[in-house]
Short mmCIF file of C-alpha atoms in Angstrom, two decimals:
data_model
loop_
_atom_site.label_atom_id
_atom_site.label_comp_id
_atom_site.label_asym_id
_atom_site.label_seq_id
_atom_site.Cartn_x
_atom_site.Cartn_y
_atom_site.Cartn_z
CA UNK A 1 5.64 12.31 1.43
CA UNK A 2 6.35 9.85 4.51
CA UNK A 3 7.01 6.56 3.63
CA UNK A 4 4.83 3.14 4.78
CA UNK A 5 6.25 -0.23 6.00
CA UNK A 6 6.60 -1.47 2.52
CA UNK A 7 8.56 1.41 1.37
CA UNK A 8 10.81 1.46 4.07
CA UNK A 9 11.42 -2.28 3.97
CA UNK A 10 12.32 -2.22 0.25
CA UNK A 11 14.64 0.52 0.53
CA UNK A 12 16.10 -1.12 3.26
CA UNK A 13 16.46 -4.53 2.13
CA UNK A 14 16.63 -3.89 -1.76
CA UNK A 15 20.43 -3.07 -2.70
CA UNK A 16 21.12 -5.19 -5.43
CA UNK A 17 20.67 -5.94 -8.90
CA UNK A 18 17.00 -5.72 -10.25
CA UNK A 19 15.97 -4.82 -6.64
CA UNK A 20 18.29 -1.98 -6.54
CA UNK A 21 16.96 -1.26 -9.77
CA UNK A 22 13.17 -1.18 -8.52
CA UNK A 23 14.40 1.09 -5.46
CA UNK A 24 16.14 3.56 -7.96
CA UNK A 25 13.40 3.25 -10.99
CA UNK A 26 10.71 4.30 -8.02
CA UNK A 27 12.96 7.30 -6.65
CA UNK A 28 13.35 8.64 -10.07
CA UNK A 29 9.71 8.54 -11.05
CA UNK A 30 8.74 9.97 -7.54
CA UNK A 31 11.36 12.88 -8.51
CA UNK A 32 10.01 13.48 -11.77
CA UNK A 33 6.76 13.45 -10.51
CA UNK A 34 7.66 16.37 -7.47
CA UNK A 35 9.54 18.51 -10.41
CA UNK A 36 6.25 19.16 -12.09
CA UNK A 37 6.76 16.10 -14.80
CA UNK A 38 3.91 13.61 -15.98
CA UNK A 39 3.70 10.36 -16.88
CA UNK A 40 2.95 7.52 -19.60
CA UNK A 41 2.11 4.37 -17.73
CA UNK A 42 1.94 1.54 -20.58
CA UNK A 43 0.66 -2.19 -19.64
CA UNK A 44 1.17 -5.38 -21.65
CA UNK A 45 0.48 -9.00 -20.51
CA UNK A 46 -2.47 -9.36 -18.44
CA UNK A 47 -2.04 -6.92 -16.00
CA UNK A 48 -5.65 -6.42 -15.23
CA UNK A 49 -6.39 -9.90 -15.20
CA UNK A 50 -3.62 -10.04 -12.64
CA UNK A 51 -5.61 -7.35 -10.60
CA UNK A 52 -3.68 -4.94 -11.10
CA UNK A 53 -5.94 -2.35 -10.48
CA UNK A 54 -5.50 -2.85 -6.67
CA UNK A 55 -2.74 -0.38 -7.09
CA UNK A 56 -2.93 1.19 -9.57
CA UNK A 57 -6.20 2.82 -9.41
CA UNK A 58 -5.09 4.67 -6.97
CA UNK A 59 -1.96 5.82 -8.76
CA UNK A 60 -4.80 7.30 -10.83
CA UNK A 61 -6.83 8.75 -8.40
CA UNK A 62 -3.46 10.42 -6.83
CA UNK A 63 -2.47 11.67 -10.31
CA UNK A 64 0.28 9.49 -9.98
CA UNK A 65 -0.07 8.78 -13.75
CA UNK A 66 -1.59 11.01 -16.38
CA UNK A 67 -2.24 9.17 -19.40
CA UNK A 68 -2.06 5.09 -19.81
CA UNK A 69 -1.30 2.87 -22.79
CA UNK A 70 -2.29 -0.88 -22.64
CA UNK A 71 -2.89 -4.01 -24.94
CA UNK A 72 -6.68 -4.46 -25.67
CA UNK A 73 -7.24 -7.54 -23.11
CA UNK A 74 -6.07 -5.09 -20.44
CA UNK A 75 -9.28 -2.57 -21.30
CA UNK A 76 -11.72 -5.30 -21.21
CA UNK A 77 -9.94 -7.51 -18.62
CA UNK A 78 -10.46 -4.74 -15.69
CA UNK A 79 -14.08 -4.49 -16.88
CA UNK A 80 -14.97 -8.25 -16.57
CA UNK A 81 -12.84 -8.57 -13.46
CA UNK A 82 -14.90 -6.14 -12.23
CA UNK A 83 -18.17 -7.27 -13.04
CA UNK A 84 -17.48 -11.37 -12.99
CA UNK A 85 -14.63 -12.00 -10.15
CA UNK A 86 -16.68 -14.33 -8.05
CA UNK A 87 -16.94 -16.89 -11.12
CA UNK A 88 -13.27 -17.00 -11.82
CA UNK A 89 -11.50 -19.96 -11.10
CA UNK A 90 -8.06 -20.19 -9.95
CA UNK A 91 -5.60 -23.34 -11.37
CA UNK A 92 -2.78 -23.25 -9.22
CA UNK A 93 -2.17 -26.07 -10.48
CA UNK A 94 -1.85 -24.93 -14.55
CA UNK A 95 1.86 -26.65 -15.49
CA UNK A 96 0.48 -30.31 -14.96
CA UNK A 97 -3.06 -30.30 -17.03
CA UNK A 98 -3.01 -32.40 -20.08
CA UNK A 99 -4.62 -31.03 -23.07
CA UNK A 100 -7.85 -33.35 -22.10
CA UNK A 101 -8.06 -31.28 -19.17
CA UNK A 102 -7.71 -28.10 -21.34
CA UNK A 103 -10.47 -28.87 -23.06
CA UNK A 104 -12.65 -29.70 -19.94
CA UNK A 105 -11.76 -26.09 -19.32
CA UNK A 106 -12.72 -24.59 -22.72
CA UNK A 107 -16.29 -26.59 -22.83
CA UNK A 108 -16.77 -25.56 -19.36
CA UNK A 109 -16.77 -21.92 -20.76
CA UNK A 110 -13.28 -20.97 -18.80
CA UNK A 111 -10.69 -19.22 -20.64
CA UNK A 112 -7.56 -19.61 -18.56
CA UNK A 113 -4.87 -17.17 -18.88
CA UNK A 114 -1.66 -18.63 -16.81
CA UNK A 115 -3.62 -20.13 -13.59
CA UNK A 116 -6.91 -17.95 -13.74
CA UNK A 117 -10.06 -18.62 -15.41
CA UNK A 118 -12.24 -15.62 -17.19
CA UNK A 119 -15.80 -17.15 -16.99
CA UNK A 120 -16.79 -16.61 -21.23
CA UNK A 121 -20.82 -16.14 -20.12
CA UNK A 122 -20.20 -13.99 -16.84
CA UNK A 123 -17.42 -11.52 -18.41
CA UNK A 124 -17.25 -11.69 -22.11
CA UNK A 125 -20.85 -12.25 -23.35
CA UNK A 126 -22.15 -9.76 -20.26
CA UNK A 127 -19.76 -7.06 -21.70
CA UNK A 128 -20.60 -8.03 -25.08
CA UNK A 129 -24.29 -7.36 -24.72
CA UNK A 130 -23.97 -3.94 -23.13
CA UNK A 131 -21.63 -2.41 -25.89
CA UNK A 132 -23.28 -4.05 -28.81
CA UNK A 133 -26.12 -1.03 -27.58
CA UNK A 134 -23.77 1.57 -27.38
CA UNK A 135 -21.81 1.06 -30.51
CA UNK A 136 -25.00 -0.02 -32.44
CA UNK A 137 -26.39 3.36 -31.06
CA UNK A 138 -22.87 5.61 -32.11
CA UNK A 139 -23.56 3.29 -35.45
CA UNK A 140 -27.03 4.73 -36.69
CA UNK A 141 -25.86 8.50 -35.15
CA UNK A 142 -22.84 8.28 -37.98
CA UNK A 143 -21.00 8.61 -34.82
CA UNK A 144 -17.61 7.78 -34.36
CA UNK A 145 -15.44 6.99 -30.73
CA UNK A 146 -11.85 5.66 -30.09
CA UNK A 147 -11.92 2.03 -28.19
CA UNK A 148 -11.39 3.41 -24.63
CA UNK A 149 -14.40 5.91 -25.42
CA UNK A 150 -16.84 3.55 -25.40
CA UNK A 151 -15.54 1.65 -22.56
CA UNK A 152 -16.37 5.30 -21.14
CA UNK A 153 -19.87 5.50 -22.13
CA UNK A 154 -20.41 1.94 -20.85
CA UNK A 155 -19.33 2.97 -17.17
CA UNK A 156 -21.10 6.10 -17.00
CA UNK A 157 -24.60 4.88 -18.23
CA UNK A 158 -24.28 2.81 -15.53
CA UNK A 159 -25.79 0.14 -16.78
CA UNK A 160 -22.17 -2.66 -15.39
CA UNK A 161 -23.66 -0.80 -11.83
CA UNK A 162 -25.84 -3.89 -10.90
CA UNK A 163 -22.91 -6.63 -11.89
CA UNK A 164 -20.15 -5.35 -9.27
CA UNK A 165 -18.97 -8.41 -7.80
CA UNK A 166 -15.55 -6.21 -6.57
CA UNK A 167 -15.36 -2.96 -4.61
CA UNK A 168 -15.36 -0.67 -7.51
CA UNK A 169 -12.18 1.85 -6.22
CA UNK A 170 -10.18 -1.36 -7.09
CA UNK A 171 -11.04 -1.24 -10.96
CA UNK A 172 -8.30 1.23 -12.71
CA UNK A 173 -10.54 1.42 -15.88
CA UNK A 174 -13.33 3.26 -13.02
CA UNK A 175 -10.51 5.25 -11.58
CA UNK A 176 -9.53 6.57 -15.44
CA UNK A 177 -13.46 7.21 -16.38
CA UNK A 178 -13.40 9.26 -13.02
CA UNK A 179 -10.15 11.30 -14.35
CA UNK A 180 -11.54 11.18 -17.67
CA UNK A 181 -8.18 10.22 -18.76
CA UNK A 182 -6.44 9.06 -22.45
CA UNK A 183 -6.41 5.32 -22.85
CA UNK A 184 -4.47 4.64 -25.94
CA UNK A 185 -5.25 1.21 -27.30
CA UNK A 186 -3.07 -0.05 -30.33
CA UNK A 187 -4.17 -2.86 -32.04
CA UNK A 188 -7.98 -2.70 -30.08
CA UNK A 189 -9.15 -5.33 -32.61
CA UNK A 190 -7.06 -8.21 -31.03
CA UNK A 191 -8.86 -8.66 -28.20
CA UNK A 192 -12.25 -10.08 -27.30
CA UNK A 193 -14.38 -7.09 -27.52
CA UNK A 194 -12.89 -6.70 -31.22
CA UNK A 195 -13.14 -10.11 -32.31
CA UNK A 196 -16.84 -9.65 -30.97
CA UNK A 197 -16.75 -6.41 -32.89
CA UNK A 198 -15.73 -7.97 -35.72
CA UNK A 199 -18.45 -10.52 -36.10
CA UNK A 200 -20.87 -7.97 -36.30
CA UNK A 201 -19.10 -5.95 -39.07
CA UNK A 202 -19.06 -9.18 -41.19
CA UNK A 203 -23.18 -9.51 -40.27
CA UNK A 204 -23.74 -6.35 -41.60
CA UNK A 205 -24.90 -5.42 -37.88
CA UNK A 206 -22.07 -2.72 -37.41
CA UNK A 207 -19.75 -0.15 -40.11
CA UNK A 208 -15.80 -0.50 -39.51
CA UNK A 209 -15.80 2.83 -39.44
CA UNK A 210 -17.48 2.99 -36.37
CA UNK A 211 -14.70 2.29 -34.30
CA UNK A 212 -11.70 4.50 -34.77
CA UNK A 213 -8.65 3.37 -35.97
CA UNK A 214 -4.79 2.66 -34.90
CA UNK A 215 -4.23 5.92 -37.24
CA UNK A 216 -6.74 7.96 -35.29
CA UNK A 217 -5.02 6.87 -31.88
CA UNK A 218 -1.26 7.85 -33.34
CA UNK A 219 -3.01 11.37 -33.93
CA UNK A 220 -4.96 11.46 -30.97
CA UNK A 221 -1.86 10.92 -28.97
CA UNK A 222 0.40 13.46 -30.98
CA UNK A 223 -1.98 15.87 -29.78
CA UNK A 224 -1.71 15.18 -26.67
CA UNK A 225 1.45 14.65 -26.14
CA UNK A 226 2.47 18.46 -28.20
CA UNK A 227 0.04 19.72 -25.16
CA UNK A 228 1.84 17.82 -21.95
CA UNK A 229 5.42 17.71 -23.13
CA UNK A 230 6.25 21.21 -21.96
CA UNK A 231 8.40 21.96 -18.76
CA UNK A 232 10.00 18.56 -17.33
CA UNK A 233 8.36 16.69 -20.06
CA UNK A 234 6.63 13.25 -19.66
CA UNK A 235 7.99 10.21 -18.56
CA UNK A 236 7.29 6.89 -19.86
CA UNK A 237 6.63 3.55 -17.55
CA UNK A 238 6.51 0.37 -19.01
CA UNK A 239 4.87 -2.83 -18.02
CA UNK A 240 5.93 -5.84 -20.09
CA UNK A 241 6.36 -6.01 -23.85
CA UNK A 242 4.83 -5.99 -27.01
CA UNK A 243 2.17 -3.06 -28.65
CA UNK A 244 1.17 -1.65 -25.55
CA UNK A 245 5.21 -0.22 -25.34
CA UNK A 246 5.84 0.14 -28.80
CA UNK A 247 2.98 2.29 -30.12
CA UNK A 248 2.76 5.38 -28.08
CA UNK A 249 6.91 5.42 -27.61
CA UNK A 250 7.42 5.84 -31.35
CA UNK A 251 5.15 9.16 -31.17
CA UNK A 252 8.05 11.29 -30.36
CA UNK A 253 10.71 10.16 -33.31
CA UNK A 254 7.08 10.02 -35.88
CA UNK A 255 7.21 13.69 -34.75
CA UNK A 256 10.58 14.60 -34.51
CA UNK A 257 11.72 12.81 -38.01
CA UNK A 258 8.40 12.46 -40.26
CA UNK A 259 6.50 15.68 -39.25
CA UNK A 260 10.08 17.60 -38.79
CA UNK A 261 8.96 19.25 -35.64
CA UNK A 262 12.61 19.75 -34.00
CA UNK A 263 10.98 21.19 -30.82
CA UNK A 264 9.68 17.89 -29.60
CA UNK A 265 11.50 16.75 -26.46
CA UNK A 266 12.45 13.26 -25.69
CA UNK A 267 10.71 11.30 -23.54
CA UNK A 268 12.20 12.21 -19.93
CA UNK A 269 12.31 8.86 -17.83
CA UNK A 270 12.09 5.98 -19.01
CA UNK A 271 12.14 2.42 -16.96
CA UNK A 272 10.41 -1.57 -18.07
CA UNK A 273 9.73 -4.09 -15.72
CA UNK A 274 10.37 -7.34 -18.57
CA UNK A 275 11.37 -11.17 -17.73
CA UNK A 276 12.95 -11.00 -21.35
CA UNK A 277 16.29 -10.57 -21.36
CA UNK A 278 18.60 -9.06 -24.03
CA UNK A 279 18.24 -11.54 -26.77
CA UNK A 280 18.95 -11.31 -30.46
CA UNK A 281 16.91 -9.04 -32.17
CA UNK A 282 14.44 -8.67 -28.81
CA UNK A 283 12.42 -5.33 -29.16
CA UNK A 284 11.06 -5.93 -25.49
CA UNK A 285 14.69 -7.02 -24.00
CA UNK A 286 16.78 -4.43 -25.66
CA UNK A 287 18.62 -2.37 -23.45
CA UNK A 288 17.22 1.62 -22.88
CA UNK A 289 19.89 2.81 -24.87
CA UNK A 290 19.31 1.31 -28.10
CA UNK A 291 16.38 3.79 -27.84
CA UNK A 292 18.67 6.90 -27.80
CA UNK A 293 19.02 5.68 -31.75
CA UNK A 294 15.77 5.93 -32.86
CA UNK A 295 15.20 9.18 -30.95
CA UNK A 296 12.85 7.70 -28.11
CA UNK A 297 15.30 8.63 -25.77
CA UNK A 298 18.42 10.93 -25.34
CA UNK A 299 21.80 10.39 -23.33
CA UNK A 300 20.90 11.77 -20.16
CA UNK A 301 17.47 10.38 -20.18
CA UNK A 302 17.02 8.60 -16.46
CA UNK A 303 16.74 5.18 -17.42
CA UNK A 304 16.00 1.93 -15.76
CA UNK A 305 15.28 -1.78 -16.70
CA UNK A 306 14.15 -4.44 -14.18
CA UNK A 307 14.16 -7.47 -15.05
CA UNK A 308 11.49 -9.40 -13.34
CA UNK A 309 8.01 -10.42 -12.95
CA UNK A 310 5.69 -7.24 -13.48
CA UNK A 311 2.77 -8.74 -11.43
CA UNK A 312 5.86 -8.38 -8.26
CA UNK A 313 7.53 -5.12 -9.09
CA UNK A 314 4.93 -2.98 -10.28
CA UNK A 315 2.95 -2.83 -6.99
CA UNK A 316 6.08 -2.45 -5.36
CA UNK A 317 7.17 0.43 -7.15
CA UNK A 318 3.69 1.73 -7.09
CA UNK A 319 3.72 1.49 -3.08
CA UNK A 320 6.78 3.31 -3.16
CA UNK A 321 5.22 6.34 -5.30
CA UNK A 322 2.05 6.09 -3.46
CA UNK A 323 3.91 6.24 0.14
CA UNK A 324 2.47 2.87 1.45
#
């Protein structure tokens, strides 16, 4: 693929250090990519609140990226971006409020996450009242859905239509619904939506059961990953820290040393974009080859860390892939 302006002036200009490491980390996925390989793309922080979604929904819609993994704020966050951005408000200001002015925020209805804003009435409680149909529906049915399944059945009843307040091909949960692609949520109850879901279990409104659990989603995965990991294997892209990155990489050592399936290959790239450096006992800044011993990874696995702000490098390197 020919290369944009901002592909050619990061290989020209990035040589060093963690930018050398971007400009390698992007050649190597682009390489796995043209040898017939797929991808794990796995987002922690608050990536979506952080729009990502400018780029990477079309990494979706190029099947740049095949199945995604990402901390329950990020499911939700792209949704209420989507249908709320007008009533965010930006802090730019956010390292000199005092905790008076914190609270202004919080009985103002503004949840701020770094220096943005999610507006509770125009995003959470609009969300709220859509799914609280569909899972009260799936409810009295005896039906049963994984977290991002619902999010599905939200988007395609169409129901979020009339509350776009951004162009819609810049929402990566849209782009995924499109592809009908995996969205493997660990630990769906902390967030929002599953505090909200929650509540209603303790009102007697809702089952548990209703929602699929952490132990569905490690099967659901192990399933899918038996059925992609064939030829170049699949490669595994990681976006911050925490669940998002250390559910679905454990899949291939739960296989490989629990189940005692010996055929199950390694993940076959691996790079993180983290700001936390190699610390004492540090899951997210421990080097990629403390993976090779717990059988995430093997010794000639391509890997890559950069260490840097995601909400910079991850466009970047997404640019790169996506020829910009």
């Amino acid at each position: 693929m020919k290369k944009g302006p901002v592909s050619e002036f990061i290989t020209h200009h990035y040589r060093h250090f963690n930018a050398a490491s971007l400009v390698d980390a992007a050649k190597a996925y682009d390489a796995h990519l043209m040898a017939g390989g797929k991808m794990m793309i796995t987002i922690g922080g608050a990536m979506s609140t952080a729009e990502l979604g400018l780029s990477l929904a079309e990494m979706i819609r190029q099947d740049k990226v095949h199945i995604i993994c990402c901390s329950a704020n990020n499911l939700e966050e792209d949704l209420m971006n989507l249908v709320a951005h007008s009533y965010y408000k930006r802090v730019p200001n956010y390292r000199d409020l005092t905790p008076e002015q914190e609270r202004e925020l919080l009985d103002n209805h503004l949840n701020r996450v770094t220096d943005t804003c999610i507006p509770e009435e125009e995003a959470f409680r609009r969300l709220q009242h859509l799914l609280f149909k569909i899972w009260k529906r799936a409810d009295e049915k005896g039906e049963r859905y994984l977290p991002y399944e619902y999010m599905y059945q939200l988007v395609r009843s169409g129901e979020l239509e009339q509350y776009y307040d951004i162009d819609p091909k810049d929402s990566w949960v849209l782009a995924a619904c499109e592809k009908n692609m995996p969205i493997i949520v660990p630990g769906w109850e902390d967030s929002t939506m599953g505090n909200i879901f929650t509540s209603y279990v303790i009102k007697g409104d809702l089952k548990a059961s209703t929602m699929k659990s952490g132990i569905e989603y490690m099967i659901f995965l192990t399933e899918w990953y038996r059925a992609n990991s064939g030829g170049k294997g699949v490669g595994f892209f990681q976006i911050g820290g925490g669940i998002s990155g250390d559910f679905p990489i454990c899949v291939v050592p739960m296989m490989y040393q629990d189940l005692e399936w010996h055929d199950v290959p390694f993940w076959a790239y691996f790079c993180q974009i983290s700001d936390s450096t190699t610390s004492y006992g540090s899951y997210s800044g421990a080097v990629p080859n403390e993976k090779i011993t717990w059988g995430k990874l093997d010794v000639d696995t391509p890997k890559f860390i950069i260490e840097s702000d995601a909400t910079i490098v991850a466009p970047l390197v997404f640019a790169y892939l996506l020829g910009w």
